[in-house]
Coordinates of C-alpha atoms in Angstrom, one line a residue:
M1 CA 6.2 24.7 -3.4
T2 CA 5.3 28.1 -2.0
E3 CA 2.5 28.6 0.5
T4 CA 1.5 31.9 -1.1
Q5 CA -1.3 32.8 1.3
R6 CA -0.1 35.7 3.5
A7 CA 3.2 35.7 1.7
P8 CA 5.5 38.8 1.6
E9 CA 4.8 41.4 -1.0
G10 CA 6.2 40.4 -4.3
M11 CA 5.8 36.6 -3.9
T12 CA 3.7 35.4 -6.8
K13 CA 0.5 33.5 -6.5
P14 CA -1.1 31.0 -8.9
R15 CA -3.0 33.1 -11.5
I16 CA -6.8 33.2 -10.9
K17 CA -9.1 33.9 -13.7
P18 CA -12.9 34.3 -13.0
A19 CA -15.3 32.1 -14.8
D20 CA -17.1 33.4 -17.9
A21 CA -20.8 33.4 -17.1
E22 CA -21.7 33.1 -20.8
D23 CA -19.5 30.0 -21.4
D24 CA -21.7 26.9 -21.0
R25 CA -18.9 24.4 -21.5
P26 CA -17.6 22.5 -18.4
V27 CA -15.5 24.8 -16.3
S28 CA -12.9 22.0 -16.0
I29 CA -10.6 21.9 -19.0
S30 CA -9.9 18.3 -18.3
A31 CA -13.7 17.6 -18.4
R32 CA -13.8 19.2 -21.9
L33 CA -11.0 16.8 -23.0
G34 CA -12.5 13.7 -21.3
R35 CA -9.4 12.9 -19.2
L36 CA -7.1 14.6 -16.7
Q37 CA -4.3 16.3 -18.6
F38 CA -2.3 19.4 -18.6
H39 CA -3.6 22.4 -20.6
H40 CA -1.8 24.1 -23.5
S41 CA -1.0 26.7 -20.9
G42 CA 1.2 24.1 -19.2
K43 CA -0.9 24.1 -16.0
F44 CA -3.1 21.6 -14.2
R45 CA -5.1 22.6 -11.1
V46 CA -6.5 20.6 -8.2
L47 CA -8.8 22.1 -5.5
Q48 CA -8.8 20.4 -2.2
I49 CA -11.9 20.7 0.0
A50 CA -11.2 19.5 3.6
D51 CA -13.5 18.8 6.5
I52 CA -16.9 20.1 5.5
Q53 CA -18.0 18.1 8.5
D54 CA -21.7 18.9 8.5
G55 CA -25.1 17.2 8.6
P56 CA -27.7 16.9 5.8
K57 CA -28.0 20.7 5.5
I58 CA -24.6 22.2 4.9
A59 CA -23.9 25.7 6.3
K60 CA -24.6 28.6 3.9
D61 CA -21.1 30.0 4.5
T62 CA -19.5 26.7 3.7
M63 CA -21.2 26.5 0.4
A64 CA -20.4 30.2 -0.3
L65 CA -16.7 29.4 0.2
I66 CA -16.9 26.3 -2.1
E67 CA -18.7 28.2 -4.8
A68 CA -16.3 31.2 -4.7
S69 CA -13.3 28.8 -4.8
L70 CA -14.6 27.0 -7.9
D71 CA -15.3 30.3 -9.7
A72 CA -11.9 31.8 -8.7
T73 CA -9.7 28.8 -9.7
R74 CA -11.6 26.8 -12.4
P75 CA -9.9 23.6 -11.3
D76 CA -9.5 20.5 -13.4
L77 CA -10.4 18.3 -10.4
V78 CA -11.8 18.7 -6.9
I79 CA -10.7 16.3 -4.2
F80 CA -12.8 16.0 -1.0
S81 CA -10.2 14.8 1.5
G82 CA -12.4 13.3 4.2
N83 CA -14.9 14.1 6.9
Q84 CA -17.5 15.4 4.5
I85 CA -20.2 14.0 6.8
A86 CA -20.4 14.8 10.5
G87 CA -21.6 11.3 11.4
Y88 CA -22.3 12.5 15.0
D89 CA -24.8 15.1 13.7
P90 CA -28.2 14.7 15.5
A91 CA -29.8 13.9 12.2
F92 CA -28.0 10.6 12.3
A93 CA -28.7 9.9 16.0
A94 CA -30.7 6.7 15.2
T95 CA -27.8 5.0 13.4
F96 CA -24.8 6.7 15.1
R97 CA -21.8 4.5 15.5
K98 CA -18.8 5.8 17.5
R99 CA -16.3 3.2 16.4
R100 CA -16.3 1.1 13.3
W101 CA -15.9 -2.2 15.2
R102 CA -19.1 -1.6 17.2
V103 CA -21.3 -3.3 14.6
E104 CA -24.7 -2.5 16.1
G105 CA -23.7 1.1 16.9
E106 CA -24.8 3.3 19.8
G107 CA -27.7 5.1 18.0
S108 CA -31.2 5.2 19.3
A109 CA -32.2 2.4 16.9
A110 CA -29.5 0.0 18.0
D111 CA -31.8 -1.9 20.3
D112 CA -34.8 -1.9 18.0
S113 CA -36.0 -4.8 15.9
E114 CA -34.2 -5.7 12.7
P115 CA -36.9 -4.1 10.5
A116 CA -36.8 -0.9 12.6
R117 CA -33.0 -0.7 12.3
A118 CA -33.3 -1.3 8.5
T119 CA -35.8 1.6 8.3
A120 CA -33.5 3.8 10.3
L121 CA -30.5 3.0 8.0
E122 CA -32.6 3.8 4.9
D123 CA -33.5 7.1 6.5
T124 CA -29.8 7.8 7.0
R125 CA -29.0 6.9 3.4
Q126 CA -31.5 9.5 2.3
L127 CA -30.1 12.1 4.6
V128 CA -26.6 11.4 3.4
R129 CA -27.8 11.7 -0.2
K130 CA -29.1 15.1 0.6
A131 CA -25.8 16.1 2.2
V132 CA -23.8 14.8 -0.7
W133 CA -26.0 16.6 -3.2
H134 CA -25.7 19.9 -1.3
S135 CA -21.9 19.6 -1.3
V136 CA -21.4 18.6 -5.0
E137 CA -24.2 20.6 -6.7
P138 CA -22.0 23.5 -7.4
L139 CA -19.5 21.2 -9.1
V140 CA -22.2 19.5 -11.1
K141 CA -23.6 22.8 -12.4
R142 CA -20.1 23.9 -13.4
G143 CA -19.0 20.6 -15.0
I144 CA -16.1 19.9 -12.7
P145 CA -15.1 16.3 -12.0
W146 CA -14.5 15.3 -8.4
A147 CA -13.1 12.5 -6.2
V148 CA -13.6 11.6 -2.6
T149 CA -11.9 9.8 0.2
Y150 CA -12.9 9.3 3.9
G151 CA -12.1 10.4 7.4
N152 CA -12.8 9.4 10.9
H153 CA -16.3 10.9 11.1
D154 CA -18.0 9.9 7.8
F155 CA -18.8 6.3 8.9
Q156 CA -20.2 7.5 12.2
C157 CA -23.5 8.2 10.6
G158 CA -24.0 4.4 10.6
L159 CA -23.0 3.7 6.9
S160 CA -19.8 1.9 6.0
D161 CA -17.3 3.6 3.6
A162 CA -18.5 1.2 0.9
E163 CA -22.1 2.3 1.3
L164 CA -21.0 6.0 1.4
D165 CA -18.9 5.4 -1.7
A166 CA -21.9 3.9 -3.6
I167 CA -23.9 7.0 -2.7
Y168 CA -21.3 9.4 -3.9
R169 CA -21.0 7.5 -7.2
E170 CA -24.7 8.1 -7.9
F171 CA -23.9 11.8 -8.7
P172 CA -22.5 13.3 -11.9
G173 CA -18.8 13.9 -12.0
C174 CA -17.7 11.5 -9.3
V175 CA -14.6 9.6 -10.6
N176 CA -14.4 7.1 -7.7
P177 CA -14.2 3.6 -9.1
G178 CA -16.8 1.0 -8.4
A179 CA -16.9 -2.7 -8.9
S180 CA -17.6 -2.2 -12.6
A181 CA -16.4 0.3 -15.1
G182 CA -18.3 3.0 -13.2
T183 CA -21.9 3.1 -14.4
S184 CA -24.8 3.7 -12.1
D185 CA -27.8 1.5 -11.9
E186 CA -29.9 4.6 -12.6
Y187 CA -28.1 5.6 -15.8
D188 CA -30.0 4.8 -19.0
G189 CA -26.8 4.3 -21.0
D190 CA -27.6 6.9 -23.7
G191 CA -25.7 9.7 -22.2
D192 CA -28.7 11.2 -20.5
M193 CA -29.2 11.7 -16.7
T194 CA -32.1 10.3 -14.9
M195 CA -33.6 11.9 -11.9
R196 CA -34.1 10.5 -8.4
E197 CA -36.0 12.0 -5.5
S198 CA -34.3 12.8 -2.2
G199 CA -36.5 14.6 0.3
D200 CA -37.8 17.7 -1.5
A201 CA -35.0 17.8 -4.0
A202 CA -34.7 16.2 -7.4
I203 CA -31.1 14.8 -7.7
P204 CA -29.6 13.8 -11.1
A205 CA -28.0 10.4 -11.3
A206 CA -25.3 9.7 -13.9
P207 CA -22.3 7.4 -14.6
A208 CA -19.3 8.1 -12.4
N209 CA -17.1 8.8 -15.5
V210 CA -19.6 11.0 -17.3
L211 CA -17.1 13.9 -17.3
L212 CA -13.9 11.9 -17.8
P213 CA -14.9 8.9 -20.0
K214 CA -11.3 8.5 -21.3
Q215 CA -9.7 8.6 -17.8
T216 CA -7.5 5.7 -16.5
I217 CA -8.1 4.8 -12.9
Y218 CA -5.8 2.6 -10.9
T219 CA -7.6 0.6 -8.2
C220 CA -6.5 -1.2 -5.1
G221 CA -7.2 -4.9 -5.0
P222 CA -7.9 -6.9 -1.8
D223 CA -4.2 -7.6 -1.3
G224 CA -3.0 -4.3 -2.7
T225 CA -2.8 -5.5 -6.3
V226 CA -3.0 -2.6 -8.8
G227 CA -5.9 -2.9 -11.1
V228 CA -6.9 -0.6 -14.0
I229 CA -10.2 0.8 -15.3
G230 CA -10.5 2.7 -18.5
G231 CA -7.7 4.5 -20.3
P232 CA -6.6 4.8 -23.9
G233 CA -8.1 1.4 -24.8
T234 CA -11.5 2.1 -23.4
V235 CA -14.2 1.5 -25.9
D236 CA -17.4 3.4 -26.3
D237 CA -19.5 1.2 -24.0
G238 CA -17.1 1.9 -21.1
A239 CA -15.4 -1.6 -21.1
P240 CA -12.0 -1.7 -19.4
A241 CA -8.8 -1.4 -21.3
P242 CA -6.7 -4.5 -21.9
A243 CA -4.5 -5.5 -19.0
A244 CA -0.9 -4.3 -18.9
D245 CA 1.7 -6.6 -17.5
G246 CA 1.2 -7.1 -13.8
V247 CA -2.1 -5.1 -13.8
V248 CA -5.4 -6.7 -13.1
P249 CA -8.1 -5.3 -15.4
N250 CA -11.3 -3.9 -13.8
A251 CA -10.2 -4.9 -10.2
V252 CA -12.7 -4.3 -7.4
P253 CA -11.2 -1.8 -5.0
C254 CA -10.2 -3.3 -1.7
E255 CA -11.6 -0.3 0.1
P256 CA -13.4 2.8 -1.0
G257 CA -11.4 6.0 -1.2
T258 CA -8.1 4.4 -2.2
F259 CA -7.2 4.8 -5.9
A260 CA -5.0 6.7 -8.3
L261 CA -5.7 9.1 -11.2
P262 CA -2.8 9.7 -13.7
V263 CA -2.5 13.0 -15.4
M264 CA -1.3 13.1 -19.0
D265 CA 0.8 15.7 -20.9
V266 CA -0.9 18.0 -23.3
D267 CA -0.2 15.7 -26.3
R268 CA -1.5 12.7 -24.4
T269 CA 1.7 10.8 -25.0
R270 CA 2.7 10.0 -21.3
D271 CA 1.6 10.3 -17.7
V272 CA 3.3 13.3 -16.2
L273 CA 1.8 13.1 -12.7
G274 CA -0.3 11.0 -10.4
L275 CA -3.0 12.0 -8.0
V276 CA -3.5 9.3 -5.3
L277 CA -6.4 9.2 -2.9
V278 CA -5.8 7.1 0.2
N279 CA -8.3 6.0 2.8
S280 CA -6.2 6.8 5.8
G281 CA -8.3 5.0 8.4
D282 CA -10.2 6.3 11.4
Y283 CA -9.6 5.0 14.9
A284 CA -7.2 2.5 16.5
H285 CA -8.1 0.0 19.1
G286 CA -6.9 1.2 22.4
G287 CA -7.1 4.9 21.5
G288 CA -5.7 7.3 19.0
F289 CA -6.2 7.3 15.2
G290 CA -5.9 4.6 12.7
T291 CA -3.6 4.1 9.6
P292 CA -4.2 2.9 6.0
S293 CA -4.9 -0.8 5.6
D294 CA -2.1 -3.3 4.7
A295 CA -3.7 -3.4 1.2
A296 CA -3.4 0.3 0.8
M297 CA 0.2 0.2 1.9
A298 CA 0.9 -2.5 -0.7
F299 CA -0.9 -0.4 -3.3
L300 CA 1.3 2.6 -2.6
R301 CA 4.4 0.5 -2.9
A302 CA 3.4 -1.0 -6.3
L303 CA 1.8 2.1 -7.9
P304 CA 4.8 4.1 -9.0
E305 CA 5.9 1.5 -11.6
H306 CA 2.5 1.6 -13.2
I307 CA 2.1 5.4 -13.4
G308 CA 5.7 6.0 -14.4
A309 CA 5.7 9.4 -12.8
K310 CA 5.7 10.8 -9.3
S311 CA 2.3 11.3 -7.5
M312 CA 0.8 13.6 -4.9
V313 CA -1.1 11.8 -2.1
F314 CA -4.4 13.2 -0.8
Q315 CA -5.8 11.8 2.4
H316 CA -7.6 12.8 5.6
M317 CA -5.2 11.9 8.3
P318 CA -1.8 13.6 8.7
L319 CA 1.3 11.4 9.2
P320 CA 3.3 11.3 12.4
E321 CA 6.2 12.7 10.4
Y322 CA 4.3 16.0 10.3
Y323 CA 5.9 16.6 13.7
Q324 CA 9.3 16.7 11.9
V325 CA 8.4 20.1 10.4
L326 CA 7.6 21.5 13.8
R327 CA 10.1 22.9 16.4
P328 CA 9.8 22.1 20.2
V329 CA 9.5 25.2 22.3
S330 CA 8.6 26.2 25.9
A331 CA 5.0 26.1 26.8
T332 CA 5.1 29.8 27.4
A333 CA 6.5 30.6 23.9
A334 CA 4.3 32.7 21.6
F335 CA 1.9 30.6 19.5
A336 CA 3.1 27.3 21.2
M337 CA 0.7 24.4 20.6
Q338 CA 0.7 21.2 22.7
G339 CA 1.3 17.9 20.9
Y340 CA -1.0 15.0 20.7
R341 CA -0.7 11.6 22.6
E342 CA 2.9 10.6 22.4
H343 CA 3.8 14.3 21.9
A344 CA 1.5 15.6 24.6
N345 CA 4.3 16.7 26.9
T346 CA 5.9 18.9 24.3
Y347 CA 4.8 22.2 22.8
Y348 CA 5.5 23.2 19.2
V349 CA 5.6 26.0 16.7
L350 CA 6.3 25.7 12.9
D351 CA 10.0 25.2 12.1
E352 CA 10.8 28.1 9.9
D353 CA 13.6 26.2 8.3
K354 CA 11.3 23.4 7.2
T355 CA 8.0 25.2 6.4
Q356 CA 7.1 27.8 3.8
L357 CA 6.3 31.4 4.7
G358 CA 2.6 32.1 5.4
G359 CA 1.7 28.9 7.2
Y360 CA 0.2 28.6 10.7
L361 CA -0.1 26.0 13.5
G362 CA -3.3 26.3 15.4
E363 CA -3.4 22.9 17.2
G364 CA -1.1 19.9 17.7
I365 CA -0.9 17.3 14.9
S366 CA -3.6 14.7 15.6
C367 CA -2.2 11.6 13.8
P368 CA -1.6 7.9 14.4
D369 CA 1.0 7.1 17.0
H370 CA 3.0 5.1 14.4
S371 CA 2.6 4.6 10.7
G372 CA 4.8 3.1 8.1
E373 CA 3.2 5.1 5.3
F374 CA 5.9 7.8 5.3
A375 CA 8.6 5.2 4.8
V376 CA 6.7 3.6 1.9
L377 CA 6.3 7.0 0.2
R378 CA 9.9 8.0 0.8
D379 CA 11.6 4.7 -0.1
S380 CA 9.7 4.2 -3.3
E381 CA 10.9 7.6 -4.6
G382 CA 7.6 7.8 -6.4
Y383 CA 5.8 10.5 -4.5
I384 CA 5.9 14.3 -4.2
G385 CA 4.2 14.5 -0.8
V386 CA 1.0 14.3 1.2
V387 CA -1.9 16.7 1.4
A388 CA -4.1 16.1 4.5
G389 CA -6.9 17.7 6.4
H390 CA -8.2 16.6 9.8
D391 CA -6.6 19.3 12.0
H392 CA -9.1 22.1 11.4
R393 CA -6.8 24.9 12.6
N394 CA -3.6 24.1 10.8
G395 CA -2.6 25.5 7.4
F396 CA 1.0 25.0 6.3
V397 CA 3.4 23.5 3.8
G398 CA 6.5 21.7 5.1
E399 CA 9.1 19.5 3.7
T400 CA 11.2 16.7 5.2
E401 CA 13.3 13.9 3.7
G402 CA 12.3 14.9 0.2
L403 CA 8.5 14.8 0.8
L404 CA 6.1 17.7 1.1
L405 CA 3.8 17.6 4.1
I406 CA 0.8 19.9 3.6
A407 CA -2.0 20.7 6.1
T408 CA -5.2 22.3 5.1
P409 CA -7.7 23.8 7.5
T410 CA -11.5 23.2 7.5
C411 CA -13.8 24.9 5.1
G412 CA -16.8 24.1 7.3
F413 CA -18.8 26.6 9.3
N414 CA -20.7 24.1 11.5
T415 CA -17.5 22.7 13.1
Y416 CA -14.5 24.0 15.1
G417 CA -11.8 25.8 13.3
P418 CA -9.9 29.0 12.8
A419 CA -11.6 32.4 12.7
P420 CA -14.3 32.5 10.1
A421 CA -12.3 34.6 7.7
K422 CA -9.5 32.0 7.8
R423 CA -11.6 29.0 6.9
A424 CA -10.3 27.9 3.5
T425 CA -10.0 25.5 0.6
R426 CA -6.6 24.8 -1.0
L427 CA -5.6 25.3 -4.6
I428 CA -2.6 23.2 -5.9
E429 CA -1.3 24.2 -9.3
F430 CA 1.1 21.9 -11.2
D431 CA 3.3 23.2 -14.0
I432 CA 4.4 20.9 -16.9
R433 CA 7.9 22.4 -16.8
H434 CA 8.4 21.2 -13.2
P435 CA 5.4 19.1 -12.2
Y436 CA 7.0 17.9 -9.0
E437 CA 7.3 21.5 -7.7
P438 CA 3.7 22.6 -7.5
R439 CA 2.5 25.9 -6.0
T440 CA -0.3 26.2 -3.5
Q441 CA -2.6 28.8 -2.1
L442 CA -5.1 28.8 0.7
L443 CA -8.3 30.4 -0.6
E444 CA -9.7 32.0 2.6
F445 CA -13.3 32.9 3.2
G446 CA -12.4 36.5 4.3
E447 CA -10.7 37.2 0.9
L448 CA -13.1 35.4 -1.4
V449 CA -16.5 35.9 0.2
G450 CA -16.1 38.5 3.0
K451 CA -18.1 38.5 6.2
P452 CA -19.9 35.3 7.4
S453 CA -23.7 35.4 7.2
S454 CA -24.0 34.2 10.8
K455 CA -21.9 34.0 14.0
R456 CA -22.1 30.2 14.2
A457 CA -18.5 29.6 13.5
Y458 CA -16.1 30.2 16.4
T459 CA -12.4 30.2 17.1
Y460 CA -12.0 27.6 19.9
A461 CA -9.3 27.3 22.5
V462 CA -7.0 24.4 21.7
N463 CA -7.4 21.2 23.7
Q464 CA -4.5 20.6 26.0
Q465 CA -5.1 16.9 26.6
T466 CA -5.6 13.9 24.3
P467 CA -9.2 13.1 23.4
G468 CA -11.0 10.3 25.2
E469 CA -13.6 7.9 23.9
G470 CA -16.0 10.8 23.2
E471 CA -16.9 12.5 20.0
G472 CA -13.4 14.1 19.6
D473 CA -11.4 16.8 21.3
D474 CA -13.0 18.8 24.1
L475 CA -11.5 22.0 22.8
L476 CA -12.5 24.0 25.9
R477 CA -10.7 21.7 28.3
K478 CA -8.1 23.6 30.3
P479 CA -4.5 22.2 30.7
S480 CA -3.8 20.3 33.9
L481 CA -1.4 21.7 36.4
W482 CA 1.0 18.9 35.7
S483 CA 1.0 19.6 31.9
Q484 CA 1.7 23.3 32.6
L485 CA 4.6 22.5 34.9
T486 CA 6.2 19.9 32.7
G487 CA 5.8 22.2 29.7
L488 CA 8.0 24.8 31.3
F489 CA 11.0 22.5 31.0
K490 CA 10.5 21.6 27.3

C-alpha cells in the first residue's frame, strides 16, 4: 500500500473521476449492482470518514469536505469509523454520561424523576437523528451505501450503542445489520420511503439494505458465533439465506458496530475480499481505553473461514502495536511526539523503514494498554490490516508482522486536529489483480475544498501527559519538568 498524499513527484495516486451531474443512477457502482463487488475496471473503493465528532449541527466545513470527497472518489461504500457524535456536546448536557458503566449518567437530568429522564432521553434521540441525517444526507442523495461503527464519545450523549445503531438503521443506505433481515418499522415494504419528522427537517426512512438488497452480511452472535444475513439465497421479501455449515442464519449481533461485508468478484463467483467493522470499545476501568469484547475477538477468529478471503478491519481505536511502526527518539528531536500512558516516558517519530512516504505523526498513539486483537488478526492469517481513527492528528500507513496499520486524521471542524487544510477523509482502493495490496490516499480539505469558511478549527499543541477522568486530552497542558528531563535520556 502506498500513502500517496504528499508523495514524491511521479508516485501514482488512485484515479479520481468527478461525478456526472446528469447521471441520476446511484453514484456507487455496487449500489447499482445490489451488492458489494468489484467493477469491470477491476477496482473497488471504500471511503473512510473518521471522527466527525460534532453535535446536532455539523460544521459547514466538515460537510463540505465529505461532499467533495464523495464527488471526487465515487466510492462503492463509505465507512464511518467511530466518534460521529460528540456525546459531550452541550446539546446533550441533560443526558451526558462520561463512562458507560455509570448507568444514570452525569447529565443535568440524572437526578430528575423517571418521567423527566425519559423526556430528556427522547429529546436526545431527536437531536441524534438530526446529527445523523446531516452526516448521511450527502450519501443518501448520491445513492452511496454506508456502514458505521462506534468510538469512545458516541455513547456519551446518553444513548447506548444499540440505541444509536437503531437510529442509524432508520436512514437509507445503512447496511448495519439489525435483529431481523434489516427492515425498518417505518418502511412500507413496497420499495417506497416514508417520511419522518425530526425538528424542522423531513427525514426519509427506508430499509437498511435498500441499496444492497443482495448483500451478504456476517454478524457477531453473543458468544462470537458467526451468523449470516442475506446473500445469494436471499428471496424477494428479504428473508435470510439458508444456513451454511457452522453459520447461524439471521443471528442477532452481539453488539452494534461489529459485522463483516464480503466483496465479490465481477462475475459474482466468489468472495475476493472482506470488510470488517469492529466495535473497538471505549474506556477501561481504572483508566485508559477499552478493547473489543470477548465476543468480537471470537468473531474475528472464526470469520476468515466463512469469507474465504482476507479482510480489512475498520475500527475506531488504534491497536497498541501501532507503536511498532514508530521510532523512539530524544524529546528534543524534530517532530518528536510523546507516547501515551505506558509509553508516556518515550518520544517518537514515524519509523521510515516501517511507514510509507507522506505520513505524519501529530500526537502519541492513544490506544489500550494491552490488547490481544493484533495477535488474533496476525495468527489467523485472514486479515490485511487495520484502519483506525481516534488520534485526530495522525495520518500514516505502517506495516508490521505482515499487517498494515493505518491511521486517519479527523475530518471534523468542531474538534481538535491538524491545520484546517490537513483535515481529511481516506480513500482505499482495492485492485482485483492484487486485492490484498490496496492503495490509499488522504483527501485533504485544502486540496479538495480550499480555505475554511471560518476560523473555528485550530491546530492545538499536543498533550504531554495522559488524560485524566475528564472529557479527554487537555491539549494545552504543558509538559512537567520531570517528563522534560526524563525525555532527554530517551
